[in-house]
């Protein structure tokens, strides 16, 4: 196979190119969900659309409010984990396996803290997915993002196990780079979500 | 599979079935794709015959209204999601690595995964017929809120389509990497065979559009099962949102369904005209243009919702006519001045050109917004889509099968039977679908299970049904030709047609590793160059 | 082939004639079937239909003739390789230019028609509120919004409600603009009257409107055009265009029958609500 790879392409392997294409399709998936959110907001007389709540829902204590402090801290945690992840990549590029391992461990831990914080945040909210388009879009967007964080954490965990086995070197550490790219993608999606749902909302 | 791991000793072949199930070879996967999709072509065809039988006479009660809605929904779902879209993945799998001179796809195991996602999805979708409430019956477009009223068959349909979408998305990434990175030495992008180019643009569309469909289906699933309000105006949702997101995928999907067919035709016409494709680069740019414009015309399916920007989408839809027109010129120019022979693949390719011409012209009616007000959701549109997807894509599928059968299976399909099939199919197709233009003009809406005798639609419907059965009959010579071919030994030379592209440089069928040696690639027709020592360039 | 070959020019001519005959056959059938439309708007749309048709037929005849001609003219007769022509700048420019011109022309004409038919009614025009439901229609008339002859002090509404087995009749007066207001509370339906050459969807959460002026008297079959469930095919109705006198008499009768009995008919609910 290598014989067929023209010399000019050695900057990036086939797997990395395939992975980037996969990420492009992920961007389009979230794009579809975001589009739904923006259309709903454009249609709504006010946001959050309190006026759409039925008397029963109000009686049940449904409130379309978001708590912003905890998610803001979560955002910091996730951004920090992106930094540590990138640090892990830089370490292994220099051949420093120990540094990479620390980077991976910290990133994984921060990712898990983010997930726990988000689940805790869910329990503090006074609305559910079936409480107007506000609830539906909120849980769909954050839920699919959360699933991607979980997927990314699993990816990092696998990479960490492989790193413990000493599988990566300065020349050969593609999986670390792929996991890092995926983690940055998840981070960027979250920053978009946080801006749209919590700050503008 | 409850089998023990079979030790892989040299000289020992595992059972054939196991070989096929575990294969990661692009050729075998391509063949599996072809078998799978042709099976669902037959299933979809049988459903089509049920539809046409029901509509043959006025006030018919052959199938009930409920069953009818399930039947036409599953006809379209089978034909689009389980036949046309994956059949190109089948041709692409077999041919793209061969045409670019590679030994396999970039990711053989992911390739196998792409294929093996199809059978469970197909079974899940069709299992809808045996569950309470029946199969999906909201049309393949699954417009909400109607799609929220139906039974669990609809959920099965949603999951099946998501799985099929994942298969085609990862397949698309695989094709793209393969074509970007694994071309033979000397094969620049602009020397790549035209079929590969159409697969490349198709793969880009799949990669970027299919996830949006997945997002739409996820929303529908949440609305149906978890009380979501995406499409419920009472909760602040928007009914038309579904249509916007659905067509954002499904209009590009129409090009996903036709572009590789155009590629096949553009491989066949030059070979049997003994000339290069006229305007190769123009064709490539037209293909890219169709792909790009495909993302900006989705709302032309929604002109009668009263909620879209009519001038913009009308204009963009007309603009699609430009690259389409360029392609018609490409094909005419290829034939012009050639030395044309008419074996079966060429007949199907010419059938494609002529039927696609009509499918292009009757498409402009819907681009002219005020005319679309009358014709939208009538049988005129049914005629249009079938001129494009049957007169276009299906003719290309059969053209491709006759053309590459010697390469794939080492045997030739009988030419007389092929011509008989072509004539029957061409006549049957036009008899079945041309009257639908008239029915549409006369006001017959699509997706109705019955019509009153007073409408006067009976005669044309009867004619159309006759045509549909003629199409079914046209499959008999094809099947006979296939059986006859398999009864003969593999006797085909490397290059039975005097082909242009690299797949003809190896044996028929090719060995596991595809090529012993590759001819030099100095144009988009390396085999032609090899035969004629490069003269003509 | 053993036949005397026809002169080349004659063959091209034959191909053209054959294609043109085919096209004429199609046009003839289409004109026999395509309704001309009974409203001002429909007649304009019908004109556009024919412009598109003629443009399409011209393209079809030229391309089909060229195709058929090429297939006969350039049959393979020997093993000699034909000139290997790849295409060139001028011809490729024409390949793009010709479709661009056709397309821009058709787009411009269709936009002109679109502006012409999009002509909202005056406030005092008759408004008919159409509600689609699974699986029939309700046509409601507000007695204070009946267009010509409206008594501004009239109160109440009258409505016609159909069933899948019993097609409702939509009464409308001839020669005056009538506004249709379309609503649905269940699923999407589409209000399609073949002889209006028009359809517009009824979408939950939206209110769509259009206005037409009918110019012909008579009964016109119509039905739902958007799949809406099991009995979608039975969601038929009749548009009855009558003289203003007859319309007024019908309204008076219905008002006496419906409102006289004290059964005030709601305009916004649907059956089963």
PDB file of N, CA and C in Angstrom, chain B residues 185-274:
ATOM      1  N   UNK B 185       0.751   5.726  -9.534  1.00  0.00           N
ATOM      2  CA  UNK B 185       1.703   6.754  -9.961  1.00  0.00           C
ATOM      3  C   UNK B 185       1.294   7.311 -11.320  1.00  0.00           C
ATOM      4  N   UNK B 186       1.355   8.616 -11.450  1.00  0.00           N
ATOM      5  CA  UNK B 186       0.993   9.236 -12.726  1.00  0.00           C
ATOM      6  C   UNK B 186      -0.452   9.643 -12.814  1.00  0.00           C
ATOM      7  N   UNK B 187      -1.311   9.094 -11.932  1.00  0.00           N
ATOM      8  CA  UNK B 187      -2.725   9.436 -12.026  1.00  0.00           C
ATOM      9  C   UNK B 187      -3.000  10.691 -11.189  1.00  0.00           C
ATOM     10  N   UNK B 188      -2.942  11.831 -11.842  1.00  0.00           N
ATOM     11  CA  UNK B 188      -3.311  13.071 -11.165  1.00  0.00           C
ATOM     12  C   UNK B 188      -4.822  13.086 -10.981  1.00  0.00           C
ATOM     13  N   UNK B 189      -5.305  14.040 -10.211  1.00  0.00           N
ATOM     14  CA  UNK B 189      -6.755  14.113 -10.021  1.00  0.00           C
ATOM     15  C   UNK B 189      -7.472  14.225 -11.367  1.00  0.00           C
ATOM     16  N   UNK B 190      -6.884  14.989 -12.287  1.00  0.00           N
ATOM     17  CA  UNK B 190      -7.560  15.175 -13.575  1.00  0.00           C
ATOM     18  C   UNK B 190      -7.232  14.079 -14.588  1.00  0.00           C
ATOM     19  N   UNK B 191      -6.631  12.991 -14.105  1.00  0.00           N
ATOM     20  CA  UNK B 191      -6.545  11.800 -14.960  1.00  0.00           C
ATOM     21  C   UNK B 191      -7.369  10.670 -14.338  1.00  0.00           C
ATOM     22  N   UNK B 192      -8.084  11.002 -13.288  1.00  0.00           N
ATOM     23  CA  UNK B 192      -8.853   9.967 -12.605  1.00  0.00           C
ATOM     24  C   UNK B 192     -10.068   9.624 -13.473  1.00  0.00           C
ATOM     25  N   UNK B 193     -10.423   8.338 -13.563  1.00  0.00           N
ATOM     26  CA  UNK B 193     -11.597   7.970 -14.369  1.00  0.00           C
ATOM     27  C   UNK B 193     -12.834   8.738 -13.911  1.00  0.00           C
ATOM     28  N   UNK B 194     -13.720   9.008 -14.845  1.00  0.00           N
ATOM     29  CA  UNK B 194     -14.844   9.887 -14.562  1.00  0.00           C
ATOM     30  C   UNK B 194     -15.807   9.251 -13.559  1.00  0.00           C
ATOM     31  N   UNK B 195     -15.890   7.907 -13.579  1.00  0.00           N
ATOM     32  CA  UNK B 195     -16.743   7.254 -12.576  1.00  0.00           C
ATOM     33  C   UNK B 195     -16.219   7.549 -11.174  1.00  0.00           C
ATOM     34  N   UNK B 196     -14.884   7.537 -11.021  1.00  0.00           N
ATOM     35  CA  UNK B 196     -14.317   7.851  -9.712  1.00  0.00           C
ATOM     36  C   UNK B 196     -14.643   9.283  -9.310  1.00  0.00           C
ATOM     37  N   UNK B 197     -14.580  10.184 -10.266  1.00  0.00           N
ATOM     38  CA  UNK B 197     -14.927  11.573  -9.943  1.00  0.00           C
ATOM     39  C   UNK B 197     -16.362  11.693  -9.420  1.00  0.00           C
ATOM     40  N   UNK B 198     -17.273  10.988 -10.097  1.00  0.00           N
ATOM     41  CA  UNK B 198     -18.659  11.089  -9.630  1.00  0.00           C
ATOM     42  C   UNK B 198     -18.804  10.439  -8.254  1.00  0.00           C
ATOM     43  N   UNK B 199     -18.040   9.360  -8.013  1.00  0.00           N
ATOM     44  CA  UNK B 199     -18.087   8.752  -6.675  1.00  0.00           C
ATOM     45  C   UNK B 199     -17.499   9.698  -5.635  1.00  0.00           C
ATOM     46  N   UNK B 200     -16.495  10.469  -6.039  1.00  0.00           N
ATOM     47  CA  UNK B 200     -15.868  11.393  -5.099  1.00  0.00           C
ATOM     48  C   UNK B 200     -16.861  12.474  -4.673  1.00  0.00           C
ATOM     49  N   UNK B 201     -17.534  13.069  -5.651  1.00  0.00           N
ATOM     50  CA  UNK B 201     -18.497  14.120  -5.304  1.00  0.00           C
ATOM     51  C   UNK B 201     -19.654  13.514  -4.512  1.00  0.00           C
ATOM     52  N   UNK B 202     -20.086  12.317  -4.914  1.00  0.00           N
ATOM     53  CA  UNK B 202     -21.145  11.631  -4.173  1.00  0.00           C
ATOM     54  C   UNK B 202     -20.727  11.420  -2.718  1.00  0.00           C
ATOM     55  N   UNK B 203     -19.485  10.982  -2.534  1.00  0.00           N
ATOM     56  CA  UNK B 203     -19.014  10.714  -1.177  1.00  0.00           C
ATOM     57  C   UNK B 203     -18.984  12.007  -0.357  1.00  0.00           C
ATOM     58  N   UNK B 204     -18.571  13.103  -0.980  1.00  0.00           N
ATOM     59  CA  UNK B 204     -18.580  14.379  -0.258  1.00  0.00           C
ATOM     60  C   UNK B 204     -19.996  14.746   0.178  1.00  0.00           C
ATOM     61  N   UNK B 205     -20.948  14.572  -0.746  1.00  0.00           N
ATOM     62  CA  UNK B 205     -22.343  14.876  -0.395  1.00  0.00           C
ATOM     63  C   UNK B 205     -22.808  13.996   0.746  1.00  0.00           C
ATOM     64  N   UNK B 206     -22.458  12.705   0.669  1.00  0.00           N
ATOM     65  CA  UNK B 206     -22.894  11.782   1.726  1.00  0.00           C
ATOM     66  C   UNK B 206     -22.283  12.172   3.057  1.00  0.00           C
ATOM     67  N   UNK B 207     -21.007  12.514   3.020  1.00  0.00           N
ATOM     68  CA  UNK B 207     -20.310  12.825   4.258  1.00  0.00           C
ATOM     69  C   UNK B 207     -20.928  14.042   4.939  1.00  0.00           C
ATOM     70  N   UNK B 208     -21.319  15.033   4.149  1.00  0.00           N
ATOM     71  CA  UNK B 208     -21.785  16.285   4.747  1.00  0.00           C
ATOM     72  C   UNK B 208     -23.299  16.355   4.906  1.00  0.00           C
ATOM     73  N   UNK B 209     -24.041  15.619   4.104  1.00  0.00           N
ATOM     74  CA  UNK B 209     -25.506  15.736   4.180  1.00  0.00           C
ATOM     75  C   UNK B 209     -26.119  14.668   5.081  1.00  0.00           C
ATOM     76  N   UNK B 210     -25.589  13.457   5.029  1.00  0.00           N
ATOM     77  CA  UNK B 210     -26.222  12.369   5.778  1.00  0.00           C
ATOM     78  C   UNK B 210     -26.297  12.640   7.279  1.00  0.00           C
ATOM     79  N   UNK B 211     -25.258  13.232   7.913  1.00  0.00           N
ATOM     80  CA  UNK B 211     -25.387  13.498   9.353  1.00  0.00           C
ATOM     81  C   UNK B 211     -26.543  14.448   9.683  1.00  0.00           C
ATOM     82  N   UNK B 212     -26.880  15.314   8.742  1.00  0.00           N
ATOM     83  CA  UNK B 212     -28.010  16.216   8.997  1.00  0.00           C
ATOM     84  C   UNK B 212     -29.309  15.421   9.018  1.00  0.00           C
ATOM     85  N   UNK B 213     -29.406  14.424   8.124  1.00  0.00           N
ATOM     86  CA  UNK B 213     -30.573  13.540   8.176  1.00  0.00           C
ATOM     87  C   UNK B 213     -30.608  12.807   9.506  1.00  0.00           C
ATOM     88  N   UNK B 214     -29.435  12.353   9.957  1.00  0.00           N
ATOM     89  CA  UNK B 214     -29.379  11.654  11.246  1.00  0.00           C
ATOM     90  C   UNK B 214     -29.901  12.574  12.346  1.00  0.00           C
ATOM     91  N   UNK B 215     -29.496  13.856  12.304  1.00  0.00           N
ATOM     92  CA  UNK B 215     -29.978  14.800  13.310  1.00  0.00           C
ATOM     93  C   UNK B 215     -31.495  14.913  13.243  1.00  0.00           C
ATOM     94  N   UNK B 216     -32.035  15.004  12.012  1.00  0.00           N
ATOM     95  CA  UNK B 216     -33.486  15.117  11.863  1.00  0.00           C
ATOM     96  C   UNK B 216     -34.183  13.879  12.417  1.00  0.00           C
ATOM     97  N   UNK B 217     -33.627  12.699  12.103  1.00  0.00           N
ATOM     98  CA  UNK B 217     -34.259  11.463  12.555  1.00  0.00           C
ATOM     99  C   UNK B 217     -34.185  11.343  14.077  1.00  0.00           C
ATOM    100  N   UNK B 218     -33.064  11.789  14.644  1.00  0.00           N
ATOM    101  CA  UNK B 218     -32.936  11.777  16.097  1.00  0.00           C
ATOM    102  C   UNK B 218     -34.026  12.657  16.723  1.00  0.00           C
ATOM    103  N   UNK B 219     -34.238  13.821  16.134  1.00  0.00           N
ATOM    104  CA  UNK B 219     -35.283  14.720  16.655  1.00  0.00           C
ATOM    105  C   UNK B 219     -36.658  14.066  16.573  1.00  0.00           C
ATOM    106  N   UNK B 220     -36.901  13.410  15.418  1.00  0.00           N
ATOM    107  CA  UNK B 220     -38.201  12.755  15.256  1.00  0.00           C
ATOM    108  C   UNK B 220     -38.365  11.653  16.298  1.00  0.00           C
ATOM    109  N   UNK B 221     -37.289  10.918  16.520  1.00  0.00           N
ATOM    110  CA  UNK B 221     -37.342   9.821  17.496  1.00  0.00           C
ATOM    111  C   UNK B 221     -37.605  10.379  18.893  1.00  0.00           C
ATOM    112  N   UNK B 222     -36.959  11.490  19.232  1.00  0.00           N
ATOM    113  CA  UNK B 222     -37.170  12.098  20.551  1.00  0.00           C
ATOM    114  C   UNK B 222     -38.613  12.596  20.670  1.00  0.00           C
ATOM    115  N   UNK B 223     -39.114  13.211  19.625  1.00  0.00           N
ATOM    116  CA  UNK B 223     -40.503  13.671  19.660  1.00  0.00           C
ATOM    117  C   UNK B 223     -41.464  12.505  19.855  1.00  0.00           C
ATOM    118  N   UNK B 224     -41.199  11.408  19.142  1.00  0.00           N
ATOM    119  CA  UNK B 224     -42.112  10.265  19.214  1.00  0.00           C
ATOM    120  C   UNK B 224     -42.041   9.558  20.554  1.00  0.00           C
ATOM    121  N   UNK B 225     -40.842   9.449  21.131  1.00  0.00           N
ATOM    122  CA  UNK B 225     -40.685   8.557  22.276  1.00  0.00           C
ATOM    123  C   UNK B 225     -40.431   9.239  23.605  1.00  0.00           C
ATOM    124  N   UNK B 226     -39.925  10.471  23.586  1.00  0.00           N
ATOM    125  CA  UNK B 226     -39.575  11.100  24.856  1.00  0.00           C
ATOM    126  C   UNK B 226     -40.291  12.429  25.060  1.00  0.00           C
ATOM    127  N   UNK B 227     -41.412  12.589  24.379  1.00  0.00           N
ATOM    128  CA  UNK B 227     -42.189  13.809  24.589  1.00  0.00           C
ATOM    129  C   UNK B 227     -41.522  15.053  24.054  1.00  0.00           C
ATOM    130  N   UNK B 228     -40.599  14.918  23.135  1.00  0.00           N
ATOM    131  CA  UNK B 228     -39.946  16.096  22.551  1.00  0.00           C
ATOM    132  C   UNK B 228     -40.949  16.976  21.814  1.00  0.00           C
ATOM    133  N   UNK B 229     -40.570  18.237  21.637  1.00  0.00           N
ATOM    134  CA  UNK B 229     -41.499  19.201  21.040  1.00  0.00           C
ATOM    135  C   UNK B 229     -40.917  19.818  19.776  1.00  0.00           C
ATOM    136  N   UNK B 230     -39.924  19.165  19.177  1.00  0.00           N
ATOM    137  CA  UNK B 230     -39.288  19.777  18.013  1.00  0.00           C
ATOM    138  C   UNK B 230     -40.292  20.176  16.942  1.00  0.00           C
ATOM    139  N   UNK B 231     -41.252  19.279  16.694  1.00  0.00           N
ATOM    140  CA  UNK B 231     -42.165  19.506  15.573  1.00  0.00           C
ATOM    141  C   UNK B 231     -43.586  19.760  16.047  1.00  0.00           C
ATOM    142  N   UNK B 232     -43.727  20.143  17.326  1.00  0.00           N
ATOM    143  CA  UNK B 232     -45.061  20.334  17.882  1.00  0.00           C
ATOM    144  C   UNK B 232     -45.289  21.823  18.166  1.00  0.00           C
ATOM    145  N   UNK B 233     -46.140  22.464  17.382  1.00  0.00           N
ATOM    146  CA  UNK B 233     -46.323  23.910  17.564  1.00  0.00           C
ATOM    147  C   UNK B 233     -46.863  24.264  18.958  1.00  0.00           C
ATOM    148  N   UNK B 234     -47.573  23.335  19.609  1.00  0.00           N
ATOM    149  CA  UNK B 234     -48.108  23.655  20.928  1.00  0.00           C
ATOM    150  C   UNK B 234     -47.006  23.841  21.958  1.00  0.00           C
ATOM    151  N   UNK B 235     -45.874  23.194  21.733  1.00  0.00           N
ATOM    152  CA  UNK B 235     -44.762  23.335  22.667  1.00  0.00           C
ATOM    153  C   UNK B 235     -43.699  24.290  22.149  1.00  0.00           C
ATOM    154  N   UNK B 236     -44.011  25.033  21.099  1.00  0.00           N
ATOM    155  CA  UNK B 236     -43.043  25.975  20.567  1.00  0.00           C
ATOM    156  C   UNK B 236     -42.217  25.409  19.433  1.00  0.00           C
ATOM    157  N   UNK B 237     -42.511  24.164  19.040  1.00  0.00           N
ATOM    158  CA  UNK B 237     -41.784  23.559  17.931  1.00  0.00           C
ATOM    159  C   UNK B 237     -42.308  24.061  16.594  1.00  0.00           C
ATOM    160  N   UNK B 238     -41.715  23.539  15.527  1.00  0.00           N
ATOM    161  CA  UNK B 238     -42.039  24.038  14.202  1.00  0.00           C
ATOM    162  C   UNK B 238     -42.212  22.853  13.259  1.00  0.00           C
ATOM    163  N   UNK B 239     -43.439  22.749  12.713  1.00  0.00           N
ATOM    164  CA  UNK B 239     -43.748  21.612  11.843  1.00  0.00           C
ATOM    165  C   UNK B 239     -42.857  21.614  10.595  1.00  0.00           C
ATOM    166  N   UNK B 240     -42.603  22.809  10.076  1.00  0.00           N
ATOM    167  CA  UNK B 240     -41.854  22.898   8.817  1.00  0.00           C
ATOM    168  C   UNK B 240     -40.369  22.621   9.035  1.00  0.00           C
ATOM    169  N   UNK B 241     -39.930  22.693  10.305  1.00  0.00           N
ATOM    170  CA  UNK B 241     -38.529  22.383  10.610  1.00  0.00           C
ATOM    171  C   UNK B 241     -38.138  21.018  10.052  1.00  0.00           C
ATOM    172  N   UNK B 242     -39.028  20.041  10.254  1.00  0.00           N
ATOM    173  CA  UNK B 242     -38.722  18.703   9.740  1.00  0.00           C
ATOM    174  C   UNK B 242     -38.410  18.769   8.248  1.00  0.00           C
ATOM    175  N   UNK B 243     -39.267  19.473   7.508  1.00  0.00           N
ATOM    176  CA  UNK B 243     -39.086  19.503   6.057  1.00  0.00           C
ATOM    177  C   UNK B 243     -37.776  20.183   5.693  1.00  0.00           C
ATOM    178  N   UNK B 244     -37.450  21.261   6.425  1.00  0.00           N
ATOM    179  CA  UNK B 244     -36.196  21.945   6.131  1.00  0.00           C
ATOM    180  C   UNK B 244     -35.005  21.032   6.349  1.00  0.00           C
ATOM    181  N   UNK B 245     -34.987  20.362   7.491  1.00  0.00           N
ATOM    182  CA  UNK B 245     -33.820  19.536   7.798  1.00  0.00           C
ATOM    183  C   UNK B 245     -33.807  18.292   6.916  1.00  0.00           C
ATOM    184  N   UNK B 246     -34.999  17.702   6.729  1.00  0.00           N
ATOM    185  CA  UNK B 246     -35.079  16.495   5.907  1.00  0.00           C
ATOM    186  C   UNK B 246     -34.592  16.770   4.482  1.00  0.00           C
ATOM    187  N   UNK B 247     -35.070  17.845   3.883  1.00  0.00           N
ATOM    188  CA  UNK B 247     -34.696  18.101   2.487  1.00  0.00           C
ATOM    189  C   UNK B 247     -33.283  18.642   2.367  1.00  0.00           C
ATOM    190  N   UNK B 248     -32.760  19.214   3.459  1.00  0.00           N
ATOM    191  CA  UNK B 248     -31.358  19.622   3.404  1.00  0.00           C
ATOM    192  C   UNK B 248     -30.486  18.403   3.110  1.00  0.00           C
ATOM    193  N   UNK B 249     -30.899  17.253   3.658  1.00  0.00           N
ATOM    194  CA  UNK B 249     -30.225  16.008   3.282  1.00  0.00           C
ATOM    195  C   UNK B 249     -30.756  15.489   1.957  1.00  0.00           C
ATOM    196  N   UNK B 250     -32.065  15.405   1.845  1.00  0.00           N
ATOM    197  CA  UNK B 250     -32.643  14.561   0.803  1.00  0.00           C
ATOM    198  C   UNK B 250     -32.553  15.164  -0.576  1.00  0.00           C
ATOM    199  N   UNK B 251     -32.341  16.491  -0.665  1.00  0.00           N
ATOM    200  CA  UNK B 251     -32.090  16.939  -2.028  1.00  0.00           C
ATOM    201  C   UNK B 251     -30.691  16.550  -2.487  1.00  0.00           C
ATOM    202  N   UNK B 252     -29.640  16.844  -1.695  1.00  0.00           N
ATOM    203  CA  UNK B 252     -28.339  16.282  -2.081  1.00  0.00           C
ATOM    204  C   UNK B 252     -28.421  14.765  -2.305  1.00  0.00           C
ATOM    205  N   UNK B 253     -29.286  14.107  -1.537  1.00  0.00           N
ATOM    206  CA  UNK B 253     -29.406  12.656  -1.682  1.00  0.00           C
ATOM    207  C   UNK B 253     -29.839  12.276  -3.085  1.00  0.00           C
ATOM    208  N   UNK B 254     -30.654  13.124  -3.723  1.00  0.00           N
ATOM    209  CA  UNK B 254     -31.059  12.821  -5.090  1.00  0.00           C
ATOM    210  C   UNK B 254     -29.839  12.788  -5.994  1.00  0.00           C
ATOM    211  N   UNK B 255     -28.867  13.676  -5.727  1.00  0.00           N
ATOM    212  CA  UNK B 255     -27.647  13.654  -6.535  1.00  0.00           C
ATOM    213  C   UNK B 255     -26.760  12.483  -6.132  1.00  0.00           C
ATOM    214  N   UNK B 256     -26.809  12.129  -4.840  1.00  0.00           N
ATOM    215  CA  UNK B 256     -26.114  10.917  -4.412  1.00  0.00           C
ATOM    216  C   UNK B 256     -26.621   9.731  -5.217  1.00  0.00           C
ATOM    217  N   UNK B 257     -27.920   9.774  -5.565  1.00  0.00           N
ATOM    218  CA  UNK B 257     -28.528   8.642  -6.261  1.00  0.00           C
ATOM    219  C   UNK B 257     -28.283   8.663  -7.764  1.00  0.00           C
ATOM    220  N   UNK B 258     -27.906   9.804  -8.325  1.00  0.00           N
ATOM    221  CA  UNK B 258     -27.790   9.870  -9.787  1.00  0.00           C
ATOM    222  C   UNK B 258     -26.363  10.092 -10.261  1.00  0.00           C
ATOM    223  N   UNK B 259     -25.524  10.791  -9.494  1.00  0.00           N
ATOM    224  CA  UNK B 259     -24.188  11.147 -10.009  1.00  0.00           C
ATOM    225  C   UNK B 259     -23.355   9.921 -10.408  1.00  0.00           C
ATOM    226  N   UNK B 260     -23.293   8.863  -9.559  1.00  0.00           N
ATOM    227  CA  UNK B 260     -22.493   7.714 -10.006  1.00  0.00           C
ATOM    228  C   UNK B 260     -23.065   7.072 -11.268  1.00  0.00           C
ATOM    229  N   UNK B 261     -24.385   7.171 -11.455  1.00  0.00           N
ATOM    230  CA  UNK B 261     -24.992   6.675 -12.695  1.00  0.00           C
ATOM    231  C   UNK B 261     -24.465   7.451 -13.883  1.00  0.00           C
ATOM    232  N   UNK B 262     -24.363   8.783 -13.705  1.00  0.00           N
ATOM    233  CA  UNK B 262     -23.782   9.601 -14.770  1.00  0.00           C
ATOM    234  C   UNK B 262     -22.343   9.175 -15.027  1.00  0.00           C
ATOM    235  N   UNK B 263     -21.643   8.821 -13.951  1.00  0.00           N
ATOM    236  CA  UNK B 263     -20.263   8.378 -14.106  1.00  0.00           C
ATOM    237  C   UNK B 263     -20.187   7.102 -14.928  1.00  0.00           C
ATOM    238  N   UNK B 264     -21.070   6.156 -14.637  1.00  0.00           N
ATOM    239  CA  UNK B 264     -21.066   4.888 -15.375  1.00  0.00           C
ATOM    240  C   UNK B 264     -21.320   5.147 -16.858  1.00  0.00           C
ATOM    241  N   UNK B 265     -22.329   5.981 -17.120  1.00  0.00           N
ATOM    242  CA  UNK B 265     -22.658   6.291 -18.514  1.00  0.00           C
ATOM    243  C   UNK B 265     -21.465   6.954 -19.194  1.00  0.00           C
ATOM    244  N   UNK B 266     -20.758   7.794 -18.449  1.00  0.00           N
ATOM    245  CA  UNK B 266     -19.607   8.493 -19.036  1.00  0.00           C
ATOM    246  C   UNK B 266     -18.395   7.594 -19.184  1.00  0.00           C
ATOM    247  N   UNK B 267     -18.424   6.410 -18.601  1.00  0.00           N
ATOM    248  CA  UNK B 267     -17.403   5.406 -18.892  1.00  0.00           C
ATOM    249  C   UNK B 267     -17.780   4.613 -20.142  1.00  0.00           C
ATOM    250  N   UNK B 268     -19.095   4.322 -20.264  1.00  0.00           N
ATOM    251  CA  UNK B 268     -19.538   3.433 -21.345  1.00  0.00           C
ATOM    252  C   UNK B 268     -19.544   4.154 -22.695  1.00  0.00           C
ATOM    253  N   UNK B 269     -20.073   5.387 -22.725  1.00  0.00           N
ATOM    254  CA  UNK B 269     -20.202   6.083 -24.015  1.00  0.00           C
ATOM    255  C   UNK B 269     -18.859   6.232 -24.744  1.00  0.00           C
ATOM    256  N   UNK B 270     -17.779   6.669 -24.072  1.00  0.00           N
ATOM    257  CA  UNK B 270     -16.516   6.809 -24.810  1.00  0.00           C
ATOM    258  C   UNK B 270     -16.001   5.479 -25.355  1.00  0.00           C
ATOM    259  N   UNK B 271     -16.169   4.397 -24.567  1.00  0.00           N
ATOM    260  CA  UNK B 271     -15.632   3.112 -25.016  1.00  0.00           C
ATOM    261  C   UNK B 271     -16.301   2.672 -26.311  1.00  0.00           C
ATOM    262  N   UNK B 272     -17.627   2.807 -26.356  1.00  0.00           N
ATOM    263  CA  UNK B 272     -18.336   2.305 -27.541  1.00  0.00           C
ATOM    264  C   UNK B 272     -18.501   3.368 -28.618  1.00  0.00           C
ATOM    265  N   UNK B 273     -17.987   4.570 -28.365  1.00  0.00           N
ATOM    266  CA  UNK B 273     -17.866   5.562 -29.436  1.00  0.00           C
ATOM    267  C   UNK B 273     -16.424   5.633 -29.923  1.00  0.00           C
ATOM    268  N   UNK B 274     -15.544   4.959 -29.207  1.00  0.00           N
ATOM    269  CA  UNK B 274     -14.103   4.926 -29.511  1.00  0.00           C
ATOM    270  C   UNK B 274     -13.518   6.330 -29.545  1.00  0.00           C
TER     271      UNK B 274
END
